mmCIF file of C-alpha atoms in Angstrom:
data_model
loop_
_atom_site.group_PDB
_atom_site.id
_atom_site.type_symbol
_atom_site.label_atom_id
_atom_site.label_comp_id
_atom_site.label_asym_id
_atom_site.label_seq_id
_atom_site.Cartn_x
_atom_site.Cartn_y
_atom_site.Cartn_z
ATOM 1 C CA MET A 1 90.507 106.500 102.397
ATOM 2 C CA SER A 2 90.122 110.256 103.207
ATOM 3 C CA LEU A 3 86.412 109.764 103.741
ATOM 4 C CA VAL A 4 87.048 106.959 106.178
ATOM 5 C CA GLY A 5 89.572 108.704 108.235
ATOM 6 C CA CYS A 6 87.000 111.639 108.455
ATOM 7 C CA TYR A 7 84.292 109.501 109.661
ATOM 8 C CA VAL A 8 86.321 107.745 112.068
ATOM 9 C CA ALA A 9 87.419 111.141 113.662
ATOM 10 C CA LEU A 10 83.989 112.845 113.300
ATOM 11 C CA SER A 11 82.366 109.893 115.131
ATOM 12 C CA LYS A 12 83.659 111.360 118.354
ATOM 13 C CA PRO A 13 81.187 114.136 118.485
ATOM 14 C CA LEU A 14 78.442 111.735 117.329
ATOM 15 C CA VAL A 15 79.136 109.295 120.187
ATOM 16 C CA ALA A 16 78.934 112.238 122.520
ATOM 17 C CA ALA A 17 75.326 112.864 121.392
ATOM 18 C CA PHE A 18 74.053 109.359 120.977
ATOM 19 C CA PRO A 19 74.982 106.200 122.970
ATOM 20 C CA ALA A 20 77.304 103.894 120.901
ATOM 21 C CA PHE A 21 74.898 101.046 120.620
ATOM 22 C CA LEU A 22 72.034 103.439 119.419
ATOM 23 C CA LEU A 23 74.421 105.149 116.964
ATOM 24 C CA ALA A 24 75.543 101.916 115.466
ATOM 25 C CA TRP A 25 71.873 100.755 115.100
ATOM 26 C CA LEU A 26 70.819 104.019 113.496
ATOM 27 C CA ARG A 27 73.825 104.008 111.165
ATOM 28 C CA PHE A 28 73.002 100.474 109.866
ATOM 29 C CA GLY A 29 69.296 101.233 109.626
ATOM 30 C CA ILE A 30 69.839 104.450 107.553
ATOM 31 C CA ALA A 31 72.174 102.541 105.257
ATOM 32 C CA ALA A 32 69.826 99.693 104.838
ATOM 33 C CA LEU A 33 66.896 102.201 103.784
ATOM 34 C CA ALA A 34 69.559 103.721 101.262
ATOM 35 C CA MET A 35 70.467 100.505 99.465
ATOM 36 C CA PRO A 36 67.657 97.824 99.407
ATOM 37 C CA HIS A 37 68.180 97.393 95.576
ATOM 38 C CA TRP A 38 71.707 96.043 96.237
ATOM 39 C CA LEU A 39 70.116 93.056 98.036
ATOM 40 C CA ARG A 40 68.745 91.601 94.850
ATOM 41 C CA ARG A 41 70.665 88.621 93.502
ATOM 42 C CA PRO A 42 72.041 89.180 89.904
ATOM 43 C CA ALA A 43 70.973 86.329 87.383
ATOM 44 C CA SER A 44 74.503 85.592 86.874
ATOM 45 C CA GLU A 45 75.198 84.890 90.502
ATOM 46 C CA PRO A 46 74.671 81.532 91.909
ATOM 47 C CA PRO A 47 72.418 80.912 95.111
ATOM 48 C CA MET A 48 74.453 81.205 98.332
ATOM 49 C CA THR A 49 75.639 77.941 100.040
ATOM 50 C CA SER A 50 75.446 77.321 103.645
ATOM 51 C CA ARG A 51 79.201 78.068 103.995
ATOM 52 C CA THR A 52 78.860 81.401 102.216
ATOM 53 C CA ARG A 53 75.987 82.455 104.392
ATOM 54 C CA TRP A 54 78.111 81.690 107.490
ATOM 55 C CA LEU A 55 81.022 83.630 105.986
ATOM 56 C CA VAL A 56 78.678 86.511 105.364
ATOM 57 C CA PHE A 57 77.410 86.440 109.021
ATOM 58 C CA LEU A 58 81.205 86.382 110.229
ATOM 59 C CA GLU A 59 81.874 89.149 107.911
ATOM 60 C CA SER A 60 79.313 91.337 109.380
ATOM 61 C CA PHE A 61 79.737 90.364 113.065
ATOM 62 C CA LEU A 62 83.421 91.016 113.026
ATOM 63 C CA GLY A 63 83.847 93.807 110.486
ATOM 64 C CA ASN A 64 80.591 95.728 110.898
ATOM 65 C CA PHE A 65 79.130 94.946 114.374
ATOM 66 C CA LEU A 66 82.094 94.508 116.550
ATOM 67 C CA PHE A 67 84.159 97.012 114.577
ATOM 68 C CA SER A 68 81.646 99.741 114.992
ATOM 69 C CA ILE A 69 80.968 99.059 118.693
ATOM 70 C CA CYS A 70 84.834 98.941 119.449
ATOM 71 C CA MET A 71 85.692 101.958 117.360
ATOM 72 C CA LEU A 72 82.644 104.189 118.686
ATOM 73 C CA PHE A 73 83.448 103.391 122.311
ATOM 74 C CA GLY A 74 87.043 103.711 121.486
ATOM 75 C CA VAL A 75 87.046 107.235 119.916
ATOM 76 C CA SER A 76 84.884 108.491 122.798
ATOM 77 C CA LEU A 77 87.695 107.549 125.220
ATOM 78 C CA THR A 78 90.705 108.699 123.274
ATOM 79 C CA SER A 79 91.667 111.337 120.805
ATOM 80 C CA ALA A 80 90.839 111.378 117.097
ATOM 81 C CA VAL A 81 94.735 111.621 116.406
ATOM 82 C CA SER A 82 95.480 108.485 118.577
ATOM 83 C CA ALA A 83 92.726 106.646 116.783
ATOM 84 C CA GLY A 84 94.194 107.482 113.407
ATOM 85 C CA VAL A 85 97.592 106.232 114.419
ATOM 86 C CA ILE A 86 96.211 102.990 115.623
ATOM 87 C CA MET A 87 93.980 102.458 112.571
ATOM 88 C CA ALA A 88 97.045 102.860 110.412
ATOM 89 C CA ALA A 89 97.913 99.393 111.819
ATOM 90 C CA ILE A 90 95.270 97.689 109.739
ATOM 91 C CA PRO A 91 97.446 96.703 106.775
ATOM 92 C CA ALA A 92 100.040 95.209 108.959
ATOM 93 C CA ALA A 93 97.309 93.319 111.030
ATOM 94 C CA VAL A 94 95.824 91.900 107.787
ATOM 95 C CA ALA A 95 99.086 90.628 106.854
ATOM 96 C CA LEU A 96 99.820 89.045 110.267
ATOM 97 C CA ILE A 97 96.233 87.384 110.289
ATOM 98 C CA SER A 98 96.718 86.150 106.662
ATOM 99 C CA TRP A 99 99.952 84.631 107.700
ATOM 100 C CA ILE A 100 98.340 82.834 110.739
ATOM 101 C CA PHE A 101 95.053 81.578 108.939
ATOM 102 C CA LEU A 102 95.926 81.584 105.298
ATOM 103 C CA ARG A 103 99.672 80.668 105.513
ATOM 104 C CA GLU A 104 100.564 83.744 103.318
ATOM 105 C CA ARG A 105 104.195 84.569 103.361
ATOM 106 C CA ILE A 106 105.289 87.752 105.226
ATOM 107 C CA SER A 107 108.043 89.530 103.401
ATOM 108 C CA GLY A 108 110.739 91.325 105.148
ATOM 109 C CA ARG A 109 108.954 94.732 104.235
ATOM 110 C CA VAL A 110 105.772 93.646 105.681
ATOM 111 C CA LEU A 111 107.520 92.448 108.814
ATOM 112 C CA ALA A 112 109.134 95.962 109.219
ATOM 113 C CA ALA A 113 105.597 97.536 108.716
ATOM 114 C CA ILE A 114 104.415 95.410 111.601
ATOM 115 C CA VAL A 115 107.225 96.519 113.891
ATOM 116 C CA CYS A 116 106.564 100.191 112.870
ATOM 117 C CA ALA A 117 102.904 99.783 113.660
ATOM 118 C CA ALA A 118 103.711 98.198 117.112
ATOM 119 C CA LEU A 119 106.164 100.975 117.789
ATOM 120 C CA GLY A 120 103.632 103.697 116.894
ATOM 121 C CA ILE A 121 100.957 102.234 119.133
ATOM 122 C CA GLY A 122 103.474 101.835 121.951
ATOM 123 C CA LEU A 123 104.463 105.452 121.758
ATOM 124 C CA LEU A 124 100.930 106.516 122.375
ATOM 125 C CA ALA A 125 101.052 104.887 125.858
ATOM 126 C CA PHE A 126 103.554 107.475 126.831
ATOM 127 C CA ALA A 127 101.824 110.519 125.044
ATOM 128 C CA PRO A 128 100.084 112.886 127.194
ATOM 129 C CA ALA A 129 96.292 113.138 126.714
ATOM 130 C CA HIS A 130 95.195 116.351 125.138
ATOM 131 C CA GLY A 131 91.599 117.525 125.405
ATOM 132 C CA SER A 132 89.440 118.577 122.593
ATOM 133 C CA ALA A 133 88.130 122.155 122.289
ATOM 134 C CA HIS A 134 84.715 120.628 121.582
ATOM 135 C CA ALA A 135 83.955 118.977 124.913
ATOM 136 C CA PRO A 136 81.675 116.005 124.825
ATOM 137 C CA ALA A 137 78.302 115.939 126.385
ATOM 138 C CA ALA A 138 77.871 114.998 129.888
ATOM 139 C CA GLY A 139 78.197 111.365 130.788
ATOM 140 C CA ASN A 140 80.979 110.778 128.166
ATOM 141 C CA SER A 141 84.529 110.297 129.242
ATOM 142 C CA GLY A 142 85.838 112.268 126.201
ATOM 143 C CA GLY A 143 89.419 111.114 126.492
ATOM 144 C CA SER A 144 89.744 110.582 130.289
ATOM 145 C CA MET A 145 90.640 107.106 129.799
ATOM 146 C CA PRO A 146 92.896 106.884 126.800
ATOM 147 C CA TRP A 147 94.469 103.690 127.471
ATOM 148 C CA LEU A 148 91.156 101.837 127.453
ATOM 149 C CA GLY A 149 90.187 103.938 124.303
ATOM 150 C CA ASN A 150 93.351 103.012 122.530
ATOM 151 C CA THR A 151 92.825 99.272 123.387
ATOM 152 C CA LEU A 152 89.339 99.395 121.938
ATOM 153 C CA VAL A 153 90.426 101.071 118.836
ATOM 154 C CA PHE A 154 93.010 98.329 118.532
ATOM 155 C CA CYS A 155 90.243 95.630 118.856
ATOM 156 C CA ALA A 156 88.548 97.336 116.176
ATOM 157 C CA VAL A 157 91.781 97.155 114.033
ATOM 158 C CA LEU A 158 91.763 93.320 114.705
ATOM 159 C CA CYS A 159 88.098 93.111 113.793
ATOM 160 C CA GLU A 160 88.684 94.977 110.507
ATOM 161 C CA ALA A 161 91.733 92.727 109.817
ATOM 162 C CA SER A 162 89.755 89.645 110.205
ATOM 163 C CA TYR A 163 87.080 91.013 108.071
ATOM 164 C CA ALA A 164 89.669 91.404 105.249
ATOM 165 C CA VAL A 165 90.780 87.890 105.570
ATOM 166 C CA ILE A 166 87.209 86.453 105.508
ATOM 167 C CA GLY A 167 86.423 88.706 102.625
ATOM 168 C CA LYS A 168 88.970 86.972 100.542
ATOM 169 C CA SER A 169 86.895 83.730 100.754
ATOM 170 C CA LEU A 170 83.747 85.816 99.838
ATOM 171 C CA THR A 171 85.000 87.559 96.809
ATOM 172 C CA GLY A 172 84.241 85.656 93.693
ATOM 173 C CA LYS A 173 81.066 84.141 95.135
ATOM 174 C CA LEU A 174 79.146 87.361 95.616
ATOM 175 C CA GLY A 175 79.184 90.751 93.847
ATOM 176 C CA PRO A 176 80.710 93.631 95.976
ATOM 177 C CA ARG A 177 77.352 95.677 96.202
ATOM 178 C CA ARG A 178 75.504 92.398 97.474
ATOM 179 C CA ILE A 179 78.141 91.776 99.970
ATOM 180 C CA SER A 180 77.914 95.264 101.238
ATOM 181 C CA SER A 181 74.266 95.180 101.553
ATOM 182 C CA LEU A 182 73.982 91.766 103.141
ATOM 183 C CA ILE A 183 76.554 92.466 105.756
ATOM 184 C CA ASN A 184 75.051 95.960 106.603
ATOM 185 C CA LEU A 185 71.579 94.129 107.007
ATOM 186 C CA TRP A 186 73.270 91.646 109.393
ATOM 187 C CA GLY A 187 74.816 94.574 111.234
ATOM 188 C CA PHE A 188 71.413 96.159 111.657
ATOM 189 C CA ALA A 189 69.937 92.819 112.972
ATOM 190 C CA LEU A 190 72.813 92.218 115.475
ATOM 191 C CA SER A 191 72.470 95.789 116.884
ATOM 192 C CA THR A 192 68.728 95.880 116.909
ATOM 193 C CA PRO A 193 68.191 94.462 120.441
ATOM 194 C CA LEU A 194 70.490 96.828 122.352
ATOM 195 C CA GLY A 195 69.668 99.631 119.763
ATOM 196 C CA ILE A 196 65.894 99.514 120.650
ATOM 197 C CA TRP A 197 66.637 99.235 124.433
ATOM 198 C CA PHE A 198 68.763 102.448 124.328
ATOM 199 C CA ALA A 199 66.256 104.134 121.978
ATOM 200 C CA LEU A 200 63.341 103.579 124.377
ATOM 201 C CA ARG A 201 65.497 105.348 127.087
ATOM 202 C CA PHE A 202 66.877 108.142 124.851
ATOM 203 C CA ASP A 203 65.510 111.621 124.539
ATOM 204 C CA PHE A 204 65.479 112.106 120.757
ATOM 205 C CA GLY A 205 64.339 115.696 121.108
ATOM 206 C CA ALA A 206 67.441 116.834 122.841
ATOM 207 C CA VAL A 207 69.478 116.159 119.651
ATOM 208 C CA SER A 208 69.824 119.183 117.484
ATOM 209 C CA LEU A 209 69.009 119.089 113.767
ATOM 210 C CA PRO A 210 72.520 119.519 112.489
ATOM 211 C CA PHE A 211 73.424 116.240 114.427
ATOM 212 C CA TRP A 212 70.671 114.375 112.601
ATOM 213 C CA GLY A 213 72.188 115.574 109.246
ATOM 214 C CA PHE A 214 75.684 114.598 110.552
ATOM 215 C CA LEU A 215 74.341 111.146 111.421
ATOM 216 C CA VAL A 216 72.937 110.618 107.923
ATOM 217 C CA LEU A 217 76.162 111.637 106.274
ATOM 218 C CA TYR A 218 78.172 109.341 108.671
ATOM 219 C CA ALA A 219 75.975 106.377 107.850
ATOM 220 C CA LEU A 220 76.133 106.965 104.009
ATOM 221 C CA ALA A 221 79.856 107.532 103.993
ATOM 222 C CA ALA A 222 80.584 104.426 106.150
ATOM 223 C CA SER A 223 78.298 102.028 104.322
ATOM 224 C CA ILE A 224 77.931 103.298 100.638
ATOM 225 C CA TRP A 225 80.187 106.131 99.400
ATOM 226 C CA THR A 226 83.492 104.541 100.246
ATOM 227 C CA VAL A 227 82.262 101.282 98.604
ATOM 228 C CA TRP A 228 81.391 103.108 95.352
ATOM 229 C CA LEU A 229 84.536 105.228 95.290
ATOM 230 C CA TRP A 230 86.747 102.086 95.614
ATOM 231 C CA MET A 231 84.793 100.117 93.004
ATOM 232 C CA THR A 232 85.091 102.942 90.513
ATOM 233 C CA GLY A 233 88.740 103.706 91.207
ATOM 234 C CA LEU A 234 90.022 100.196 91.072
ATOM 235 C CA ARG A 235 88.535 99.769 87.560
ATOM 236 C CA SER A 236 91.541 101.574 86.249
ATOM 237 C CA VAL A 237 94.077 101.356 89.093
ATOM 238 C CA PRO A 238 95.790 98.118 90.265
ATOM 239 C CA ALA A 239 94.902 96.818 93.737
ATOM 240 C CA SER A 240 98.467 96.960 94.848
ATOM 241 C CA GLN A 241 98.896 100.579 93.710
ATOM 242 C CA ALA A 242 95.649 101.691 95.221
ATOM 243 C CA GLY A 243 96.664 100.093 98.619
ATOM 244 C CA VAL A 244 99.072 103.074 98.770
ATOM 245 C CA PHE A 245 96.401 105.328 99.446
ATOM 246 C CA THR A 246 95.467 103.792 102.750
ATOM 247 C CA VAL A 247 97.947 106.240 104.113
ATOM 248 C CA MET A 248 95.045 108.911 103.774
ATOM 249 C CA LEU A 249 93.139 107.245 106.531
ATOM 250 C CA PRO A 250 95.397 108.257 109.552
ATOM 251 C CA VAL A 251 96.270 111.493 107.710
ATOM 252 C CA SER A 252 92.707 112.612 107.463
ATOM 253 C CA ALA A 253 91.713 111.271 110.794
ATOM 254 C CA ALA A 254 94.487 113.241 112.382
ATOM 255 C CA LEU A 255 93.802 116.430 110.282
ATOM 256 C CA VAL A 256 90.124 116.280 111.299
ATOM 257 C CA GLY A 257 91.049 115.811 114.976
ATOM 258 C CA VAL A 258 93.380 118.868 114.961
ATOM 259 C CA LEU A 259 91.607 121.190 112.595
ATOM 260 C CA VAL A 260 87.853 120.329 113.400
ATOM 261 C CA LEU A 261 87.841 118.887 116.936
ATOM 262 C CA GLY A 262 90.441 121.295 118.248
ATOM 263 C CA GLU A 263 92.980 118.500 119.430
ATOM 264 C CA LYS A 264 96.646 119.274 119.817
ATOM 265 C CA LEU A 265 99.704 117.130 118.763
ATOM 266 C CA SER A 266 102.293 116.323 121.323
ATOM 267 C CA GLY A 267 105.736 115.329 120.255
ATOM 268 C CA LEU A 268 105.259 111.749 121.121
ATOM 269 C CA GLN A 269 102.089 111.682 119.098
ATOM 270 C CA VAL A 270 103.982 113.085 116.161
ATOM 271 C CA ALA A 271 106.643 110.366 116.447
ATOM 272 C CA ALA A 272 103.928 107.768 116.820
ATOM 273 C CA PHE A 273 102.124 109.232 113.713
ATOM 274 C CA ALA A 274 105.325 109.178 111.646
ATOM 275 C CA CYS A 275 105.980 105.507 112.552
ATOM 276 C CA ALA A 276 102.442 104.573 111.767
ATOM 277 C CA LEU A 277 102.656 106.222 108.234
ATOM 278 C CA LEU A 278 105.974 104.552 107.585
ATOM 279 C CA GLY A 279 104.402 101.157 108.457
ATOM 280 C CA VAL A 280 101.495 101.806 106.080
ATOM 281 C CA LEU A 281 103.929 102.644 103.328
ATOM 282 C CA LEU A 282 106.067 99.572 103.862
ATOM 283 C CA ALA A 283 102.943 97.314 103.961
ATOM 284 C CA THR A 284 101.098 98.561 100.921
ATOM 285 C CA TRP A 285 103.741 100.378 98.440
ATOM 286 C CA PRO A 286 103.779 98.180 95.336
ATOM 287 C CA GLY A 287 107.063 96.575 94.369
ATOM 288 C CA ARG A 288 108.824 96.903 91.061
ATOM 289 C CA ARG A 289 106.687 94.042 89.779
ATOM 290 C CA ALA A 290 102.928 94.554 89.873
ATOM 291 C CA ALA A 291 100.952 92.148 92.070
ATOM 292 C CA ALA A 292 103.735 91.190 94.430
ATOM 293 C CA PRO A 293 102.409 88.175 96.462
ATOM 294 C CA SER A 294 103.373 89.489 99.832
ATOM 295 C CA SER A 295 101.626 92.879 99.413
ATOM 296 C CA VAL A 296 98.393 93.282 101.391
ATOM 297 C CA PRO A 297 96.495 96.177 100.219
ATOM 298 C CA VAL A 298 93.257 95.282 101.680
ATOM 299 C CA LEU A 299 91.893 97.821 104.291
ATOM 300 C CA LEU A 300 88.290 98.407 104.194
ATOM 301 C CA PRO A 301 84.926 96.461 103.303
ATOM 302 C CA SER A 302 84.792 98.549 100.185
ATOM 303 C CA GLU A 303 88.278 97.633 99.045
ATOM 304 C CA LYS A 304 87.785 93.937 100.071
ATOM 305 C CA ASN A 305 84.660 93.722 98.163
ATOM 306 C CA ASN A 306 86.188 95.218 95.056
ATOM 307 C CA SER A 307 88.495 92.364 94.559
ATOM 308 C CA SER A 308 85.650 90.311 93.194
ATOM 309 C CA GLN A 309 85.777 92.583 90.141
#
């Protein structure tokens, strides 16, 4: 969760160096080169049905492709702190979408979490925009349209929540490593047309070497490392208890925004941040009895995939 919050925040300088569609294409391509062995079907796994293939495509289209595009464009227009506050609404959004499409019951605590998430996001509308000490490259808004950036980040939240709900249908049919590799490959295919179009018009020589290293780290963290960490951790930690650690996403995103990107916290942003964290804790904190049916700990592709174990 800490890694996820970090790469969400640190994608802000990356999207200042690369066009968003090109950045998404490069990310999926780098990850695909790093895990081709995960594509191989284990002997114990049955062949995919047409329904499973369709779910894999939707999983990638919503949770990989649209999520990446909305998130990358969003953080280029708003602050990393604001993005962290909005991303903290993912557990509440998962609960809401699960109630709509899967008819899962929403407890009073999760309903309160949804209210907290909405209140935190609403407070951002009144918070003044603060510039970063690291100004983006020319041609990028860099926070000049925070309302649009916040809207795009919220769209990314809905994409990720939809991804979580679809992932519930996939787990048990495919292994977590194969799901990760397949949806990443679909993400690469979906982003290839616009990725190539931007690549043909982009001056790669203008990008300094540190940014290339930064890009590789971003791709590996987003598509591989977080998956492995969640799979390893969930071997000994119940999923309902692991869900508590989703609180680290907005915390790390805000810390990176303040300590690395030079952003400043206003009073309203602090209040929004507090509401968001309270909503995460309400939605994910395990009850007195393990595996409470109303808890929705799912947040990330890695965590979603882990439930198949």
